[in-house]
mmCIF file of C-alpha atoms in Angstrom:
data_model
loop_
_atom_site.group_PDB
_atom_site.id
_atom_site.type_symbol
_atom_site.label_atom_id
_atom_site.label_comp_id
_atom_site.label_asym_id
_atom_site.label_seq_id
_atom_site.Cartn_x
_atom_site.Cartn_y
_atom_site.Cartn_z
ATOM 1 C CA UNK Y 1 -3.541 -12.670 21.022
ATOM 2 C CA UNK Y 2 -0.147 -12.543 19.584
ATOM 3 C CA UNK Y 3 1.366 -12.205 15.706
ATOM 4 C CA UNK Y 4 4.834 -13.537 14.763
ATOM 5 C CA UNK Y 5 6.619 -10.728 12.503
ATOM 6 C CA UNK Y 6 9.161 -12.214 10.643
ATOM 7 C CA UNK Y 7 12.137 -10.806 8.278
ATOM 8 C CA UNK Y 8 15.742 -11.417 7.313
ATOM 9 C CA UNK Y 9 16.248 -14.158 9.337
ATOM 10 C CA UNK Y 10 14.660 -12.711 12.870
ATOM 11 C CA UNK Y 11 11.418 -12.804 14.393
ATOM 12 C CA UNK Y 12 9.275 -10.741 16.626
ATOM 13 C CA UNK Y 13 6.404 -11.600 18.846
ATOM 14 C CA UNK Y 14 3.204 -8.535 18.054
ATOM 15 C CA UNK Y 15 0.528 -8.235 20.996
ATOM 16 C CA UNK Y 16 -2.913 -7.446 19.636
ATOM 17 C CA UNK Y 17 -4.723 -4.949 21.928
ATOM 18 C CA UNK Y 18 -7.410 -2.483 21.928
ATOM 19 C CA UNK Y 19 -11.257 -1.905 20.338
ATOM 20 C CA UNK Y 20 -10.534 -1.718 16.638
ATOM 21 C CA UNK Y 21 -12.726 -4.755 15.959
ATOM 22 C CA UNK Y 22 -13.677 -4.174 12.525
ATOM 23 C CA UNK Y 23 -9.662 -3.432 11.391
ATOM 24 C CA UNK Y 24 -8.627 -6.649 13.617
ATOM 25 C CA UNK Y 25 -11.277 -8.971 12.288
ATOM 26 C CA UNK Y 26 -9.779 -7.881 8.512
ATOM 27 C CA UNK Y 27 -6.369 -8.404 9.351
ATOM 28 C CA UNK Y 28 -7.021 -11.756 10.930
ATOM 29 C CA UNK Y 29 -8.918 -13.386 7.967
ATOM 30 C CA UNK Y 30 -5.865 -12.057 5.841
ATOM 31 C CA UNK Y 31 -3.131 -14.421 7.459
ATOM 32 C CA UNK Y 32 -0.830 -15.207 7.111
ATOM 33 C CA UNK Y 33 0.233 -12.756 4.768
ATOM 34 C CA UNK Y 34 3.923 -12.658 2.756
ATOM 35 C CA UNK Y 35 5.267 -9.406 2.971
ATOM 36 C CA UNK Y 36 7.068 -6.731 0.853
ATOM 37 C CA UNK Y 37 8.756 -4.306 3.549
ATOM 38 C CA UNK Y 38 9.408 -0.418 2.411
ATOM 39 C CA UNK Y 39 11.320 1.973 3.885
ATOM 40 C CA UNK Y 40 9.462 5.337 4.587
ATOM 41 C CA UNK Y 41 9.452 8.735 2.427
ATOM 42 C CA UNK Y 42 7.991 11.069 5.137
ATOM 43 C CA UNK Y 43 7.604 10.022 8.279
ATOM 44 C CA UNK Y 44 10.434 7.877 9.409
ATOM 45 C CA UNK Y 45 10.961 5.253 12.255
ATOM 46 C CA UNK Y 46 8.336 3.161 11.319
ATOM 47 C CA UNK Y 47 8.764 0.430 8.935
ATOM 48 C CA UNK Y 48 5.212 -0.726 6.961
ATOM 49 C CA UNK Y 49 3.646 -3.188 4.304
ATOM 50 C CA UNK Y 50 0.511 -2.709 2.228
ATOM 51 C CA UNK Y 51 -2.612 -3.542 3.829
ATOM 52 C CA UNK Y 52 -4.823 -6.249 1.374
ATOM 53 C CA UNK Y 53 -7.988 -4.897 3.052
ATOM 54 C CA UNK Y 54 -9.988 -1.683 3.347
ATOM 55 C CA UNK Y 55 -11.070 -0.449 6.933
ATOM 56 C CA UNK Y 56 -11.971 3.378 8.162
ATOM 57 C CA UNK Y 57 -9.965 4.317 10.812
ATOM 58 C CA UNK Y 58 -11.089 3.009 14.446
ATOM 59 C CA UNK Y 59 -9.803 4.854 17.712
ATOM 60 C CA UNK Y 60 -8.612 8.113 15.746
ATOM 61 C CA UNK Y 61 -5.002 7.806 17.593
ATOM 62 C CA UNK Y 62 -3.080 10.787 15.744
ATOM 63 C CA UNK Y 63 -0.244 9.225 14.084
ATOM 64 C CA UNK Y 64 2.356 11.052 15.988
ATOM 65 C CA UNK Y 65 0.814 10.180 19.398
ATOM 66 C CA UNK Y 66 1.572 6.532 18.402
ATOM 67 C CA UNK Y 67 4.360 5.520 20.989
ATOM 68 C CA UNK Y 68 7.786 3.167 19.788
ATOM 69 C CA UNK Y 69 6.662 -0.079 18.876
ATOM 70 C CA UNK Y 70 3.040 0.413 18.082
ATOM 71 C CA UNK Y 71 1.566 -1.560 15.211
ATOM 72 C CA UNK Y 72 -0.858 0.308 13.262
ATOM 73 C CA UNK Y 73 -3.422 0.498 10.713
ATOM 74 C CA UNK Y 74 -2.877 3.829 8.479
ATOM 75 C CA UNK Y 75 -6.340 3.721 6.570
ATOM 76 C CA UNK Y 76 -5.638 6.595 3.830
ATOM 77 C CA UNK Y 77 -2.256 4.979 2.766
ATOM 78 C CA UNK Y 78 -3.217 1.468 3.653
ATOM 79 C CA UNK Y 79 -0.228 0.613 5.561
ATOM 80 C CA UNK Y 80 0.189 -1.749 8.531
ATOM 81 C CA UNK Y 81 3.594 -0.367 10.122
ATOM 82 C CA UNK Y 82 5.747 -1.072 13.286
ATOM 83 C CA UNK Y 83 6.926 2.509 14.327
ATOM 84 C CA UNK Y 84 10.428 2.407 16.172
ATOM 85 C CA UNK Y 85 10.825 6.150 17.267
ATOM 86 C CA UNK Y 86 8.336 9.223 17.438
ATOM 87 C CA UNK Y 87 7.662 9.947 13.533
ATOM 88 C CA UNK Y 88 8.574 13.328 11.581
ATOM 89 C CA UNK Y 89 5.580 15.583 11.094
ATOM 90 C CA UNK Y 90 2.973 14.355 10.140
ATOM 91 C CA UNK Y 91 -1.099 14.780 10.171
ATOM 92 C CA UNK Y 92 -3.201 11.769 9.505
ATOM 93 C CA UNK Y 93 -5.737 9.447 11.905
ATOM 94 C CA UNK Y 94 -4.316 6.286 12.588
ATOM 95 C CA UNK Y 95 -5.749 3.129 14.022
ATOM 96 C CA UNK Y 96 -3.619 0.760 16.912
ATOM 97 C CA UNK Y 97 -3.853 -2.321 16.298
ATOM 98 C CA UNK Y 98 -1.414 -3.429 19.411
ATOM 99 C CA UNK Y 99 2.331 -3.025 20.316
ATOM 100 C CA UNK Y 100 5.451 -4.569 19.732
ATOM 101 C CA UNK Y 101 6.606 -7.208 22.546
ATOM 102 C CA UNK Y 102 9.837 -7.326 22.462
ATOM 103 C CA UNK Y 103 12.666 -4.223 21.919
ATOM 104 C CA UNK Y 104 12.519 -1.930 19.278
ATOM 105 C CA UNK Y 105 16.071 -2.078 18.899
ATOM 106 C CA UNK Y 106 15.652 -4.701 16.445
ATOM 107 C CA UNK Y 107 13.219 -3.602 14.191
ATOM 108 C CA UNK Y 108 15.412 -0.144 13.935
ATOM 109 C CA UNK Y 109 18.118 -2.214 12.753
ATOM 110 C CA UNK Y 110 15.623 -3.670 10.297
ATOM 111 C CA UNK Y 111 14.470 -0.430 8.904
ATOM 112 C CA UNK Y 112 18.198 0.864 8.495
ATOM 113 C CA UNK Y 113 18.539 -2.683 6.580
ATOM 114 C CA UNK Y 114 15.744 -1.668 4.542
ATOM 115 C CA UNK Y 115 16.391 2.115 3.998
ATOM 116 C CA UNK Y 116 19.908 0.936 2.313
ATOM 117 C CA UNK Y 117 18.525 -1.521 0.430
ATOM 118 C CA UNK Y 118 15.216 -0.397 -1.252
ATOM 119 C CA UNK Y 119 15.461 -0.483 -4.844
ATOM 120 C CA UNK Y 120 18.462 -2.766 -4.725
ATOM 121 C CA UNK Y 121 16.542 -5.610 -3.128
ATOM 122 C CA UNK Y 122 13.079 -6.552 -2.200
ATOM 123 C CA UNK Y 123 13.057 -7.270 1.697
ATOM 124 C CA UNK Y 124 10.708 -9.836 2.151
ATOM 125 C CA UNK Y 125 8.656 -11.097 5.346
ATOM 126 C CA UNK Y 126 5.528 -12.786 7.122
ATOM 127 C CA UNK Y 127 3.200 -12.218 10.031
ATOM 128 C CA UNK Y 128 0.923 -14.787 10.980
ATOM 129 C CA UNK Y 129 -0.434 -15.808 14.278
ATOM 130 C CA UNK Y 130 1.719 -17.197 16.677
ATOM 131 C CA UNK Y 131 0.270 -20.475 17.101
ATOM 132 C CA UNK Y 132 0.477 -20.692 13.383
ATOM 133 C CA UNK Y 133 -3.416 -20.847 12.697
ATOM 134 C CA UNK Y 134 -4.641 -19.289 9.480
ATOM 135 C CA UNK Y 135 -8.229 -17.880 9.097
ATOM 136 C CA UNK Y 136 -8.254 -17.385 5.424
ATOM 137 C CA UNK Y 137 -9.104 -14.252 3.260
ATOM 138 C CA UNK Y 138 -12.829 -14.091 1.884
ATOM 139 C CA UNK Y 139 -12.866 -12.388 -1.518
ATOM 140 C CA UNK Y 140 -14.938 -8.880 -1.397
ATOM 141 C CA UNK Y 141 -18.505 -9.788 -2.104
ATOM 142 C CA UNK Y 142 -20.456 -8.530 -5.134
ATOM 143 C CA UNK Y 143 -17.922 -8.613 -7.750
ATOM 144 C CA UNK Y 144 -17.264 -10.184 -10.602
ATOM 145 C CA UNK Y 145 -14.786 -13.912 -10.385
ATOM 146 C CA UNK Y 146 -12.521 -11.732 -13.396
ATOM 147 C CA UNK Y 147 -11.568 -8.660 -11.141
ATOM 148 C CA UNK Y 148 -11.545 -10.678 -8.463
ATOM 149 C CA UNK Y 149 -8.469 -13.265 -9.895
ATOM 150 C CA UNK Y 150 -6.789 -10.332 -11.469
ATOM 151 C CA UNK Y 151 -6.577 -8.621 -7.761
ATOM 152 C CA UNK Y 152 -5.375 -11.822 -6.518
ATOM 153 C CA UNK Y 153 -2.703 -12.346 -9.030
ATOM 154 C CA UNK Y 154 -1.431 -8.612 -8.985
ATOM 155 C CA UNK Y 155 -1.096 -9.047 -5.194
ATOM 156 C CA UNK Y 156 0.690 -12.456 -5.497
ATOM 157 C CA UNK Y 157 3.112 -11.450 -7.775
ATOM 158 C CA UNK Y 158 4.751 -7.900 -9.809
ATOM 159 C CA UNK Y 159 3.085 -7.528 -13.107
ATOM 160 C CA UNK Y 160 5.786 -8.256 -15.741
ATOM 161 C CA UNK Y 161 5.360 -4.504 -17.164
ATOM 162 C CA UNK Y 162 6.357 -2.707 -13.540
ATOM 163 C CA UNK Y 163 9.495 -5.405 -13.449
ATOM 164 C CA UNK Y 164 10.742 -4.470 -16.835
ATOM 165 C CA UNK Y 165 10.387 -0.705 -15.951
ATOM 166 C CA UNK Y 166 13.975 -0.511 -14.680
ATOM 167 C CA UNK Y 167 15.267 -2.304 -18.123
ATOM 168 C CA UNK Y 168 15.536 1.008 -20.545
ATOM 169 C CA UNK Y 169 18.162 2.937 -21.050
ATOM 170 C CA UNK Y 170 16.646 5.653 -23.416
ATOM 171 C CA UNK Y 171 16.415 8.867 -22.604
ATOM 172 C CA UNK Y 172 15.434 9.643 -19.174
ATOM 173 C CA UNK Y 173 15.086 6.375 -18.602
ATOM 174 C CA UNK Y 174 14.174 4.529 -16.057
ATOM 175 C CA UNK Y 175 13.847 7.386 -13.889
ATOM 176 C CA UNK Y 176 11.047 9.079 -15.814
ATOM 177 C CA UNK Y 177 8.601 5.987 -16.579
ATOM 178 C CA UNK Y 178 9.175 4.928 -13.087
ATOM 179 C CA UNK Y 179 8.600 8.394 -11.279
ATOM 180 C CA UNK Y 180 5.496 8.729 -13.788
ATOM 181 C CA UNK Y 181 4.383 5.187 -13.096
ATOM 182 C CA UNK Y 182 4.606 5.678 -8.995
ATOM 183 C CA UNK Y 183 3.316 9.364 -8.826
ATOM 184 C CA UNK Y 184 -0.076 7.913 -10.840
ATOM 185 C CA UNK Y 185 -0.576 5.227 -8.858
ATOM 186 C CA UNK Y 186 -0.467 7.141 -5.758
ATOM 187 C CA UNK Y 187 -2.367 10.159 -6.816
ATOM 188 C CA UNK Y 188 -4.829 7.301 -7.876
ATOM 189 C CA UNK Y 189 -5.291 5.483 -4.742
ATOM 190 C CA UNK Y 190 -5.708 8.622 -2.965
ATOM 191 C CA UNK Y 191 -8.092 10.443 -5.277
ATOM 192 C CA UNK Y 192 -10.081 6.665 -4.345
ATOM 193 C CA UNK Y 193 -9.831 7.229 -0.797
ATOM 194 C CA UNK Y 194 -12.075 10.333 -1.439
ATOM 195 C CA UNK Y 195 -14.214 8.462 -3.645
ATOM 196 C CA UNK Y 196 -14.957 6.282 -0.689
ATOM 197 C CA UNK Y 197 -15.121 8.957 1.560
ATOM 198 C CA UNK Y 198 -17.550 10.484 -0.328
ATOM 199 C CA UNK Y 199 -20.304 7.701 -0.658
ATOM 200 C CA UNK Y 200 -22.259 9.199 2.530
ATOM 201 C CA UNK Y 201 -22.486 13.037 0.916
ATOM 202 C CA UNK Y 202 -22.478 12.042 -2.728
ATOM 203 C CA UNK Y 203 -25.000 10.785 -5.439
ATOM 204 C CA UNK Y 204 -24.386 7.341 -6.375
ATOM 205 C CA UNK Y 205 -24.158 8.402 -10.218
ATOM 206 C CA UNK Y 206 -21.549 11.563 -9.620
ATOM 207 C CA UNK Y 207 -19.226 8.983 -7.854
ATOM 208 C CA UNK Y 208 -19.032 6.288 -10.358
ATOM 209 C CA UNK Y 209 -18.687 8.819 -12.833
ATOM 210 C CA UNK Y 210 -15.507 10.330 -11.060
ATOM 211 C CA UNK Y 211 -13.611 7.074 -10.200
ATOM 212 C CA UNK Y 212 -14.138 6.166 -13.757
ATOM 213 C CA UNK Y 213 -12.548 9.667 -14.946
ATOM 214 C CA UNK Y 214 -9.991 8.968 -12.384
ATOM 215 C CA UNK Y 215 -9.067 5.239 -13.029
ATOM 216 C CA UNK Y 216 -9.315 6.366 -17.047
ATOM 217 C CA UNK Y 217 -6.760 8.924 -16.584
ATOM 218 C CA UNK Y 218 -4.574 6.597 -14.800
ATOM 219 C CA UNK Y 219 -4.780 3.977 -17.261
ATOM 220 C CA UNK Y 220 -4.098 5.866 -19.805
ATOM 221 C CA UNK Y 221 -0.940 7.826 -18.485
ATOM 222 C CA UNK Y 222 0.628 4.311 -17.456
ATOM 223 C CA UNK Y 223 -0.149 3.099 -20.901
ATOM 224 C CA UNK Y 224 0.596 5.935 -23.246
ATOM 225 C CA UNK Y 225 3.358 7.698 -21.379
ATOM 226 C CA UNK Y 226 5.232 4.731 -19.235
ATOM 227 C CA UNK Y 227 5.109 2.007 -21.799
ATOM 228 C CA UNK Y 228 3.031 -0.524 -19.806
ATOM 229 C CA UNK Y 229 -0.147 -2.784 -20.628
ATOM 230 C CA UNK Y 230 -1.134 -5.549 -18.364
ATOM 231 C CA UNK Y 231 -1.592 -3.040 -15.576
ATOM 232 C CA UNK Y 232 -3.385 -0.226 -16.888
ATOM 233 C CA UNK Y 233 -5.355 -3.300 -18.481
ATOM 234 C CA UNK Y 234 -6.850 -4.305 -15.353
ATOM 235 C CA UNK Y 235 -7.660 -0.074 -14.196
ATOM 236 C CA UNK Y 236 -9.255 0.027 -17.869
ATOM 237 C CA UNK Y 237 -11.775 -3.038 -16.360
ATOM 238 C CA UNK Y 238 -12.301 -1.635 -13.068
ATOM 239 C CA UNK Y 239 -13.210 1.683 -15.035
ATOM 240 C CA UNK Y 240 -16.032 -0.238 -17.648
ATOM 241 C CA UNK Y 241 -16.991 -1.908 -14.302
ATOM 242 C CA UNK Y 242 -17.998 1.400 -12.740
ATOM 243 C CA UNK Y 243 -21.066 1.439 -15.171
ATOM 244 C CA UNK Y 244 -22.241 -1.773 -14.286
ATOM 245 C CA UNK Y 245 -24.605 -2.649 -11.342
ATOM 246 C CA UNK Y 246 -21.630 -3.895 -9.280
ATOM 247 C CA UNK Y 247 -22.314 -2.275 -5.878
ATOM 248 C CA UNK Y 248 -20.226 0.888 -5.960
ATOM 249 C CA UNK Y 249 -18.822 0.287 -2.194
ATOM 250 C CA UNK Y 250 -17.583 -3.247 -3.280
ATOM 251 C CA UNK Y 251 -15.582 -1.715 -6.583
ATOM 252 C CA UNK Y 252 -14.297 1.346 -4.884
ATOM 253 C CA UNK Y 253 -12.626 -0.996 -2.278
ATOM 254 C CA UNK Y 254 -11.294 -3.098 -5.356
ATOM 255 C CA UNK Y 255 -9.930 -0.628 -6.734
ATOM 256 C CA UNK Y 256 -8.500 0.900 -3.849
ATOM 257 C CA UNK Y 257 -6.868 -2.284 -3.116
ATOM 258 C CA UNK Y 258 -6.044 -2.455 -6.971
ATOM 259 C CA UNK Y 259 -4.489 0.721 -6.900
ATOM 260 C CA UNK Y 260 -2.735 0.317 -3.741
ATOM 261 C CA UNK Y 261 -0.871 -2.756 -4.737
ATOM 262 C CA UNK Y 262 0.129 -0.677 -7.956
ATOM 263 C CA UNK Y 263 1.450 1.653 -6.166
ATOM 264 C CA UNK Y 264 3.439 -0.544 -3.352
ATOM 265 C CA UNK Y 265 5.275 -2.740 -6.334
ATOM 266 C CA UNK Y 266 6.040 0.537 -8.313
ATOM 267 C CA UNK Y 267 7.203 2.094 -4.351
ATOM 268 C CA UNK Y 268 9.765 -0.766 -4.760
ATOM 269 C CA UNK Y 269 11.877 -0.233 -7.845
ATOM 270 C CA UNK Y 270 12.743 3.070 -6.225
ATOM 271 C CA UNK Y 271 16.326 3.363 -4.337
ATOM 272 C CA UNK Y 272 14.825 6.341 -2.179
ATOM 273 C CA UNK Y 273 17.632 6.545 0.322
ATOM 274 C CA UNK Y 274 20.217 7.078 -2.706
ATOM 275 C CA UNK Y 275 17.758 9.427 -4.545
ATOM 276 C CA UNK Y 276 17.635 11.482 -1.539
ATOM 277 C CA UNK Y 277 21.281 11.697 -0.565
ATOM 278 C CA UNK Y 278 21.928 12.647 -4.438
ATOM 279 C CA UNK Y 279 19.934 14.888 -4.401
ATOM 280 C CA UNK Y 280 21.439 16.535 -1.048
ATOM 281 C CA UNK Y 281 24.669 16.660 -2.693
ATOM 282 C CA UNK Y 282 23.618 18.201 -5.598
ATOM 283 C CA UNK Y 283 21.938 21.164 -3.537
ATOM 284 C CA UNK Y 284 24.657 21.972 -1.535
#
């Protein structure tokens, strides 16, 4: 089976391959999917996209066994990615999902695009299958219609309050509210990642109470401290749903995916690559 990846203008052909049923069943009922490309922070040579689905990691491949051109599921940061080169050091379980069919040259080009242009641009794309077919995404069962359409609208679209972020000129601004903004979100989805981790070794009770600690916090930093409101709105509802008889599996993956989108919008205000070499300059 083969995906179409498709950005500025060029396409490349994706051949699914190995045992990660579970991972490849998700992605499939997501497509075709409109991407938001980022450049990376960390690892390098890989480009990636947020993931709108939640799957453990299948195969265990360590991420820096993955060889130039894989496509892969990264579970803990929820990021489908086409790696171009062996990454920078790293330690995290990855799942492979299938390989790139065509030279990597071109998707390095891409990622140089992208590393130059985050934060001045958003770098849009697709994949889909090849033959065009879509399977359709079913909504996570168990959960209320509201949190439901609110997921589906923050993953449409930026929330009007991250857009605006980049507007201010006071003090410290944008730089603080938007560092703020993107370090919560982050911290968030991870901290989630253990919630969900945790269901198998945890009381049901201890959990909920933690992720609604945890999605309270956030809400209230991006609120109080980074001047926003429909967003922490919507972590504010996931937190009141958390006492609720909503299965807790269902809502931790909603907010994981919640949280993750957060995060990925936020991701994209940033001009990392200038940032970075700034900072460089200023060291030496």
């Amino acid at each position: 089976m083969h995906l179409t990846f498709t950005a500025e203008g060029r396409s490349w052909p994706i051949r699914l391959s190995g045992n990660a049923t579970r991972t490849r069943a998700a992605l499939l009922a997501s497509l075709p999917l409109r991407l938001q490309l980022h450049t990376p922070k960390i690892a390098g040579s890989h480009i990636y996209w947020h993931a709108p689905f939640v799957e453990d990691v299948e195969g265990a491949t360590h991420v820096l066994d993955a060889q130039a051109g894989a496509f892969i599921y990264w579970p803990v940061r929820q990021f489908l990615e086409i790696t171009f080169a062996p990454l920078q050091a790293e330690n995290a379980q990855i799942t492979v999902l299938g390989q790139l069919d065509a030279p990597v040259d071109g998707i390095a080009e891409l990622a140089a695009t992208l590393k130059n242009e985050q934060g001045h641009r958003i770098i849009e794309g697709t994949l889909a299958l090849a033959d065009g077919e879509a399977t359709g995404a079913a909504a996570l069962p168990q959960l209320p219609d509201d949190l439901v359409s609110r997921r589906k609208a923050l993953w449409h679209a930026m929330p009007e309050d991250i857009a605006r972020l980049t507007v201010s000129r006071a003090i410290m601004h944008p730089a603080g509210p938007v560092f703020a903004a993107e370090a919560e979100a982050r911290v968030l989805h991870e901290l989630l990642w253990w919630i969900r981790a945790g269901q198998p070794r945890y009381h049901d009770a201890v959990l909920r109470q933690t992720m609604a600690i945890t999605l309270d916090k956030t809400a209230t930093r991006l609120r109080d401290f980074c001047h926003m409101d429909e967003t922490p709105a919507l972590l504010f509802a996931l937190r009141d749903a958390t006492q609720t008889d909503v299965p807790l599996a269902a809502l931790v993956d909603e907010a994981i995916l919640v949280a993750g989108r957060i995060g990925a919008w936020l991701d994209l205000l940033i001009p990392w690559n200038d940032l970075n070499e700034a900072f460089r300059a200023a060291l030496d």
